[in-house]
Short mmCIF file of C-alpha atoms and ligand atoms in Angstrom, two decimals:
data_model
loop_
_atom_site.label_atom_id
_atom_site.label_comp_id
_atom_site.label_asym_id
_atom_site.label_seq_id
_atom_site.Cartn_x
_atom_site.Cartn_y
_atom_site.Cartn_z
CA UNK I 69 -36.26 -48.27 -25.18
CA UNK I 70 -37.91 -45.48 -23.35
CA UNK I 71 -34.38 -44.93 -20.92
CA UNK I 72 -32.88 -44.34 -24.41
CA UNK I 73 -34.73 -41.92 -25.69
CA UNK I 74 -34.50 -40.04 -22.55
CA UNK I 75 -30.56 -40.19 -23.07
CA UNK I 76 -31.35 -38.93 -26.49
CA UNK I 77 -32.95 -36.14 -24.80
CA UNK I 78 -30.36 -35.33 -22.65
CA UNK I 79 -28.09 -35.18 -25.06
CA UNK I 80 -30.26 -33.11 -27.36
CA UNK I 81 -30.39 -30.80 -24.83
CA UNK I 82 -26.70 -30.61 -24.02
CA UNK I 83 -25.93 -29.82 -27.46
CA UNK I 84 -28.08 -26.61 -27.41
CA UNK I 85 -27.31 -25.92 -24.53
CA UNK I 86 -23.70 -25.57 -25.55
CA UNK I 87 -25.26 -23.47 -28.42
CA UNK I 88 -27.03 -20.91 -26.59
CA UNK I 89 -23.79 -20.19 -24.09
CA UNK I 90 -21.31 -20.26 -27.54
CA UNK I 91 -23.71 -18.07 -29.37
CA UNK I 92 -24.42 -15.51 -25.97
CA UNK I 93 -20.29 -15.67 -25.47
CA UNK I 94 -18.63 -12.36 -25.75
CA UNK I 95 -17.31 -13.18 -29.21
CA UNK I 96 -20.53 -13.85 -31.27
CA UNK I 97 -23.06 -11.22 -29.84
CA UNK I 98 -21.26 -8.50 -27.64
CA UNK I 99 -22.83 -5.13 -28.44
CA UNK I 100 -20.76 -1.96 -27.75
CA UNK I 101 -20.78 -1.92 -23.98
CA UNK I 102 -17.36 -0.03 -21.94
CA UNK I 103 -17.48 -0.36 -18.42
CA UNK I 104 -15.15 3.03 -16.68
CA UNK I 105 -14.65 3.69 -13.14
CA UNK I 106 -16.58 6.62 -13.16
CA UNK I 107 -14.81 8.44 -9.82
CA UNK I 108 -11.12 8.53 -9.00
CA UNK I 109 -9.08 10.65 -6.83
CA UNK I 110 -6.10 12.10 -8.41
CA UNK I 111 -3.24 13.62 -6.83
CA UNK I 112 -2.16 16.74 -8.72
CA UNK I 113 1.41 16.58 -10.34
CA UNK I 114 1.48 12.40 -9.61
CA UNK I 115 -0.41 10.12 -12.45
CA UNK I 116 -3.52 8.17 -12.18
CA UNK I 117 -4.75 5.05 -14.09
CA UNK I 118 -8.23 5.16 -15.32
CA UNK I 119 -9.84 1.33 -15.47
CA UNK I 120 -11.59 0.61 -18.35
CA UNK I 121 -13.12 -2.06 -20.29
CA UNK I 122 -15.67 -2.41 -23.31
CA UNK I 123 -17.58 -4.89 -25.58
CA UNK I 124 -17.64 -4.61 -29.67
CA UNK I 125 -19.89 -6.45 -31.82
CA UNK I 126 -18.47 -9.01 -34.12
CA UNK I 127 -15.79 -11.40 -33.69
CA UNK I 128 -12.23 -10.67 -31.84
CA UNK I 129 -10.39 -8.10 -33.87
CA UNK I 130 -6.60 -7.30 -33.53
CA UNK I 131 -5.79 -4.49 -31.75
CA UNK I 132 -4.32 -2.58 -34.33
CA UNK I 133 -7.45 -2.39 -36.09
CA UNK I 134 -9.64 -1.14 -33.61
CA UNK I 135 -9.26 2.34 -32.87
CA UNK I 136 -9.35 4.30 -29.02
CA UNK I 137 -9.89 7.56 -28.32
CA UNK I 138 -10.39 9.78 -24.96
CA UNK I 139 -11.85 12.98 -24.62
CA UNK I 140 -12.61 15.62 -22.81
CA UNK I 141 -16.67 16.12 -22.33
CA UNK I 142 -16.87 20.03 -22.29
CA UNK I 143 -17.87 22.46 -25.16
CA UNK I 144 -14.90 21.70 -27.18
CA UNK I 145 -14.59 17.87 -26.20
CA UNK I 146 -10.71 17.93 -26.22
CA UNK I 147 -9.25 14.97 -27.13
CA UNK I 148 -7.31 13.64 -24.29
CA UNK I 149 -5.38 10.80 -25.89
CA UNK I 150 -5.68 9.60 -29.43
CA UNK I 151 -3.05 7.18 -31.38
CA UNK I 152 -2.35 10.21 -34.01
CA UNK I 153 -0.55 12.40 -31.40
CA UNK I 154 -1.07 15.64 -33.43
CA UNK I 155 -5.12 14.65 -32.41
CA UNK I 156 -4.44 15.33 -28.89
CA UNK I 157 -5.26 18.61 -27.22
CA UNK I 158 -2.13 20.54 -26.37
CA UNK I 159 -2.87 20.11 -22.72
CA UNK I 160 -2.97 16.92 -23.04
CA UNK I 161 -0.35 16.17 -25.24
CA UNK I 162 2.56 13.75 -24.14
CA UNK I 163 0.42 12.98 -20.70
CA UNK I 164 -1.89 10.63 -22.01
CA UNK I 165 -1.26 6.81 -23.04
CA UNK I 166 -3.47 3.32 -23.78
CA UNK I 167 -2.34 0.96 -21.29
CA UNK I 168 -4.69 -1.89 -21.87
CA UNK I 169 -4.64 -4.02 -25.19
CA UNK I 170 -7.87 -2.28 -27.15
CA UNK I 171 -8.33 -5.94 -28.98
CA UNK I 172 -8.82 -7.54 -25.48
CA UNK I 173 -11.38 -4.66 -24.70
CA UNK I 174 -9.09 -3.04 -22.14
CA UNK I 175 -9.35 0.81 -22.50
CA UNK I 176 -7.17 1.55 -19.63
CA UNK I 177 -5.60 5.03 -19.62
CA UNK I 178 -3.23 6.11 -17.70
CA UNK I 179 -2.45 10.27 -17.55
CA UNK I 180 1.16 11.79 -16.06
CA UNK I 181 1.78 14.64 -14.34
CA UNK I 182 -1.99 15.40 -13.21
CA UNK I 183 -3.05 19.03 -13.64
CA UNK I 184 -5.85 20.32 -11.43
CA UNK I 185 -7.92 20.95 -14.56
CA UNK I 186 -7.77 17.36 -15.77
CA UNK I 187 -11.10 16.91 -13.62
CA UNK I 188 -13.18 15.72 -16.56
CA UNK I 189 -15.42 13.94 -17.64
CA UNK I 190 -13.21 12.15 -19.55
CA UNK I 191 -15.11 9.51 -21.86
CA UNK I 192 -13.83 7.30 -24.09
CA UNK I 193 -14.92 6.42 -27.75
CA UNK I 194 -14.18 2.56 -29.40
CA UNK I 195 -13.26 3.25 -33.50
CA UNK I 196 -13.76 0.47 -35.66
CA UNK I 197 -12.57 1.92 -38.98
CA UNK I 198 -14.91 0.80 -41.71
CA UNK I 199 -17.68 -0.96 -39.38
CA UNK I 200 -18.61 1.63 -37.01
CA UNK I 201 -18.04 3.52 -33.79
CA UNK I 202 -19.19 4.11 -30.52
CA UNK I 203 -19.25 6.82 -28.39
CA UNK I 204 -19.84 5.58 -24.27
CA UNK I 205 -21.03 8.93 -23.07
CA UNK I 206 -23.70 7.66 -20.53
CA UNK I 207 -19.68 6.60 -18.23
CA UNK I 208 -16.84 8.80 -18.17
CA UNK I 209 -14.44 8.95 -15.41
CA UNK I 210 -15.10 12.00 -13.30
CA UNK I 211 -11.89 12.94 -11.16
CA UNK I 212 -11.60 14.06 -7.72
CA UNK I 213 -8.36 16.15 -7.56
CA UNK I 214 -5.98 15.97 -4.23
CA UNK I 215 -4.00 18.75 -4.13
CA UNK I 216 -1.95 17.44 -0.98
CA UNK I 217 -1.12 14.14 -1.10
CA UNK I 218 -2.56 11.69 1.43
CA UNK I 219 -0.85 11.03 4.91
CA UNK I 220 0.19 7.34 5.06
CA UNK I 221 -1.78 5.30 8.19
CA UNK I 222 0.41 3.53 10.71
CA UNK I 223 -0.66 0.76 12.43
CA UNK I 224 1.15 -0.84 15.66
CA UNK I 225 0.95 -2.42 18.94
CA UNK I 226 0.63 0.35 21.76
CA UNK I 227 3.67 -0.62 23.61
CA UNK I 228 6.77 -2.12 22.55
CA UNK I 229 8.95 -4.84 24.68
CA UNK I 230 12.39 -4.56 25.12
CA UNK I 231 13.96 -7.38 23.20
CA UNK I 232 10.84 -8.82 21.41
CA UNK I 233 10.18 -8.18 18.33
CA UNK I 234 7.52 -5.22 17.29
CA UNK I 235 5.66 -4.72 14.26
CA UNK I 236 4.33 -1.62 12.72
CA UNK I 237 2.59 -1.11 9.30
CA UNK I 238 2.59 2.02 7.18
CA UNK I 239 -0.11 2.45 4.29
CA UNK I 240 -1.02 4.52 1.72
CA UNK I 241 -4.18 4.63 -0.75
CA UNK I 242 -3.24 5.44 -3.87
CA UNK I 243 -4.52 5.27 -7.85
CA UNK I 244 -1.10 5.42 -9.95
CA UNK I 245 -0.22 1.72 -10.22
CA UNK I 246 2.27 2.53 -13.29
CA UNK I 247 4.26 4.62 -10.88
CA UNK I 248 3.32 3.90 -7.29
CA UNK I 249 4.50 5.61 -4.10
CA UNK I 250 7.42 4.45 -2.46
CA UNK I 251 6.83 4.13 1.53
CA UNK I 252 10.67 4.57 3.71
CA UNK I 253 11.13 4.50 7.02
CA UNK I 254 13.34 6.35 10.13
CA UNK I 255 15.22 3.60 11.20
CA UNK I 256 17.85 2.41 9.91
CA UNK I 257 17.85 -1.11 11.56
CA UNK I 258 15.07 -3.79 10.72
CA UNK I 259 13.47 -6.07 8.29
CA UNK I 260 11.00 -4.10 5.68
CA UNK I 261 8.22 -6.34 3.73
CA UNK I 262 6.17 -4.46 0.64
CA UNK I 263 3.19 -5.47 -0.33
CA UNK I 264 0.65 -3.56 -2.89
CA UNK I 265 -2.35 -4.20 -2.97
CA UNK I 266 -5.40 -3.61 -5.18
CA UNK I 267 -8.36 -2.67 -3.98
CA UNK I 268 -10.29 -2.77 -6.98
CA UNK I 269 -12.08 0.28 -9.08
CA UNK I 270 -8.78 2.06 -9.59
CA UNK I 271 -7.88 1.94 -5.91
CA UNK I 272 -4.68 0.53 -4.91
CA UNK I 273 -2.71 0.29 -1.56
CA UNK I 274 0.99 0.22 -0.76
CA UNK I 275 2.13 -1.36 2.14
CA UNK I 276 5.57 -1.31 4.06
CA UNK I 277 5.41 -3.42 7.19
CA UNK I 278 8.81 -3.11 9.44
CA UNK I 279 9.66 -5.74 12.15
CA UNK I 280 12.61 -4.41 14.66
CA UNK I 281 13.92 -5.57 18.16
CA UNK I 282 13.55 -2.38 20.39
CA UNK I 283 16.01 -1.47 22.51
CA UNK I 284 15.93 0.02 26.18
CA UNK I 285 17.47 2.87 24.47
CA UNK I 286 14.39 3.30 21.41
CA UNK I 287 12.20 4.40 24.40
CA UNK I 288 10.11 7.68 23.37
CA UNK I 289 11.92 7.61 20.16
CA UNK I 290 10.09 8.76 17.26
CA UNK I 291 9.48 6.46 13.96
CA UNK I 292 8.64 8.08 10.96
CA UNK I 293 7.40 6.74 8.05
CA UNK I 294 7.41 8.75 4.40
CA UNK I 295 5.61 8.21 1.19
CA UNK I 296 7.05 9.67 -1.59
CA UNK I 297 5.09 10.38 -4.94
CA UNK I 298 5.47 9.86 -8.27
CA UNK I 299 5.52 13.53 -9.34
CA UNK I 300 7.69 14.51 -6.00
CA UNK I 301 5.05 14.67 -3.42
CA UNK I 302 5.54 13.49 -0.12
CA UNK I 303 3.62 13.27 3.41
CA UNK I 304 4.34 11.55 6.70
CA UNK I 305 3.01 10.12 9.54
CA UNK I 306 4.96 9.17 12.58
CA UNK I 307 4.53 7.24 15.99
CA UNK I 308 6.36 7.50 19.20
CA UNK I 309 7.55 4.22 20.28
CA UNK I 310 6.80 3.37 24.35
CA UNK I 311 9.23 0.59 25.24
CA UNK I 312 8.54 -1.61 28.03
CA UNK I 313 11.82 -2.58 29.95
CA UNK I 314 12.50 -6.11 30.50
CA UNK I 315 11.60 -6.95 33.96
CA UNK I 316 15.06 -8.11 35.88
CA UNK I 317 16.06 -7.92 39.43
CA UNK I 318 18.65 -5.70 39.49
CA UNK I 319 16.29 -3.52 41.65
CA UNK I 320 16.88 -6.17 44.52
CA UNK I 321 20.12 -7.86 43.87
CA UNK I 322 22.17 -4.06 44.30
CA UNK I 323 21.10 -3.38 47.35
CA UNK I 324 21.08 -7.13 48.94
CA UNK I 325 24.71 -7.01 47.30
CA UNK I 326 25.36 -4.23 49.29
CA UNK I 327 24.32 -5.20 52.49
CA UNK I 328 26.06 -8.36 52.34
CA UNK I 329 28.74 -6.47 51.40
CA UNK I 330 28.88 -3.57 54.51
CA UNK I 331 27.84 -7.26 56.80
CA UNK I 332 30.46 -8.77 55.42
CA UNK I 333 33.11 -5.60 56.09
CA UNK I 334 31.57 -4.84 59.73
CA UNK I 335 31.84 -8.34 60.06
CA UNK I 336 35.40 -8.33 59.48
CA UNK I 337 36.27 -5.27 60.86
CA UNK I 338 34.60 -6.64 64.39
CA UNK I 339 36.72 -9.77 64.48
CA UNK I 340 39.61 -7.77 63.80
CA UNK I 341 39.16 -4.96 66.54
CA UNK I 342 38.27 -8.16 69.37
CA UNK I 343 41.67 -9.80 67.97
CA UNK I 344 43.15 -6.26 68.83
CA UNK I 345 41.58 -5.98 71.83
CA UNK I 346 42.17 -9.36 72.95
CA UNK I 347 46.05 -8.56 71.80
CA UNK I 348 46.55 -5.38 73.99
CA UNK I 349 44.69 -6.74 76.75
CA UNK I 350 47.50 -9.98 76.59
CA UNK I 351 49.93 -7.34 76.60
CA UNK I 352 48.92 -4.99 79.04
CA UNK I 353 48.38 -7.90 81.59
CA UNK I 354 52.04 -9.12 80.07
CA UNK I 355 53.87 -5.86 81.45
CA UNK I 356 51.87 -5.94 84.63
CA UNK I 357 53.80 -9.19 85.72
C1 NAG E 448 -19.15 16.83 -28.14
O1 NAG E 448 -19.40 15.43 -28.22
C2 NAG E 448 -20.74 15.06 -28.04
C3 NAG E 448 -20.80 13.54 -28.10
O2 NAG E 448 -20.01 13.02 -29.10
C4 NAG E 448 -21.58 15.69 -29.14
O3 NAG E 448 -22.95 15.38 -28.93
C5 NAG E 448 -21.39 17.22 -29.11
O4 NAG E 448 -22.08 17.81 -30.17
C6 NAG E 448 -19.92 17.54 -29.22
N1 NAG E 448 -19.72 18.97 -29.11
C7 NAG E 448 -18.92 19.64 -29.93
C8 NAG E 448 -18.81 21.09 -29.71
O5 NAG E 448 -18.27 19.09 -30.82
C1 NAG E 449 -6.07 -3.67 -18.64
O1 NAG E 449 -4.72 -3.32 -18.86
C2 NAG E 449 -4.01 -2.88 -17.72
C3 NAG E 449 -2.65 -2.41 -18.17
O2 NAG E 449 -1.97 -3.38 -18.87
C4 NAG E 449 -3.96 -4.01 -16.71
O3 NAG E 449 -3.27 -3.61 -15.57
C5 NAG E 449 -5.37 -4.43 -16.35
O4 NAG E 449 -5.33 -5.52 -15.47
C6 NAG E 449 -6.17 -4.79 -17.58
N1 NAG E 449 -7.56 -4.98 -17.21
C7 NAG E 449 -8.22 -6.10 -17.47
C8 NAG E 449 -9.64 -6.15 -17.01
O5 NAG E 449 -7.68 -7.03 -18.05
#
């Protein structure tokens, strides 16, 4: 009886157990919570997306009943995006848009055509119309403007062999996923993979990795590699390419070539002056008699 009750117990405690992670869940006892990355470069005239995620009390509500509003922290705290468009600050207007799903807690914003005065704080504000709303001013997203864009990094292999195949990356750090940079190369000839990448709190990374067979011919030429941005900026970065020739003999096959050659003609040229020789001496001793 007593390895019973201690299965009783066990299962006792299993059941609260369950209890205490259902009733700490998300669902029953969030409180208002938004989690923003708080810095972000931005590259002026290109967009940037603004992670952000928050917490309501209560159950799950749809998204079209929760309300989400950005604004600008300064003495007139401009609203940056709100779903009423007349709302929105006339600087902002048209630039500003929810990407994530508010219902989900996703408060992602995402803001075109970057203007060096966007810098911010920008802090957003959950609505729930009838219950209550919250203001998160203790995270706002604080933006670092670039008013150049980035130059893409190349990676690569110092020297290149003739006939094997050489690999060089071009990357570029950037934080407008919803229009991200497009990376071209010089060369006209080889296979291109993409890859984007991200790296977390708003980062992201764009990748272009090209795979050629250089040519005698590619030595000391010059491979460039552009990114383009959304918003029409562009940079470059470029690499001269050192190609190793492949090692063959010609440097000792032309000239034994040619010295069999000039062997072979004094060669021939000997026999045929003794066969003279031997031919006028015949005569000459011919006409004596
Ligand atoms: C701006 O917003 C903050 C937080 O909501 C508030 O404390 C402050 O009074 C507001 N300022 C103006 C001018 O509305
Ligand atoms: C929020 O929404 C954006 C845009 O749809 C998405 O890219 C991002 O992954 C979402 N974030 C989370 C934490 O789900």
């Amino acid at each position: 009886t007593s390895s019973l009750t201690s299965i009783d117990k066990q299962e006792k405690m299993m059941i609260f157990l369950l209890l205490l992670q259902a009733m700490s869940s998300p669902v029953f006892s969030a409180e208002w919570d938004a989690q923003v990355v708080m810095d972000l470069e931005a590259l002026v005239t290109s967009c940037v997306v603004i992670p952000c995620t928050f917490t309501y009390p209560g159950g799950k509500i749809a998204s079209s009943k929760l309300r989400g509003i950005w604004f600008l922290r300064n003495e007139r705290n401009d609203t940056v995006f709100h779903e009423d468009k007349s709302e929105i600050a006339p600087n902002f207007r048209d630039r500003t848009k929810l990407m994530g799903r508010l219902g989900e807690g996703n408060c992602t914003l995402e803001m075109i055509e970057v203007k060096d005065h966007d810098r911010g704080p920008l802090c957003f504000q959950a609505d729930i119309p009838g219950t209550g709303q919250f203001t998160f001013l203790k995270n706002c997203a604080l933006l670092k403007m670039l008013y150049d864009p980035p130059k893409p990094t190349l990676a690569h292999q110092d020297t290149a062999s003739q006939g094997e195949p050489y690999t060089i990356t071009c990357s570029i750090t950037h934080t407008c996923p919803s229009n991200m940079p497009t990376l071209t190369w010089s060369r006209s000839t080889g296979r291109i993979i993409e890859d984007h990448k991200n790296n977390g709190y708003g980062r992201w990374e764009m990748q272009s990795i090209l795979t050629f067979i250089p040519e005698e011919t590619d030595d000391h030429s010059k491979i460039t590699c552009t990114a383009k941005f959304n918003g029409g900026g562009s940079s470059s970065a470029d690499h001269t390419l050192l190609v190793q020739r492949k090692k063959n003999h010609r440097h000792i096959i032309v000239p034994t070539l040619v010295g069999i050659v000039i062997a072979v003609v004094f060669g021939a040229a000997c026999i045929l002056m003794m066969k003279k020789y031997n031919v006028w001496s015949r005569l000459s001793r011919m006409s004596r008699r």
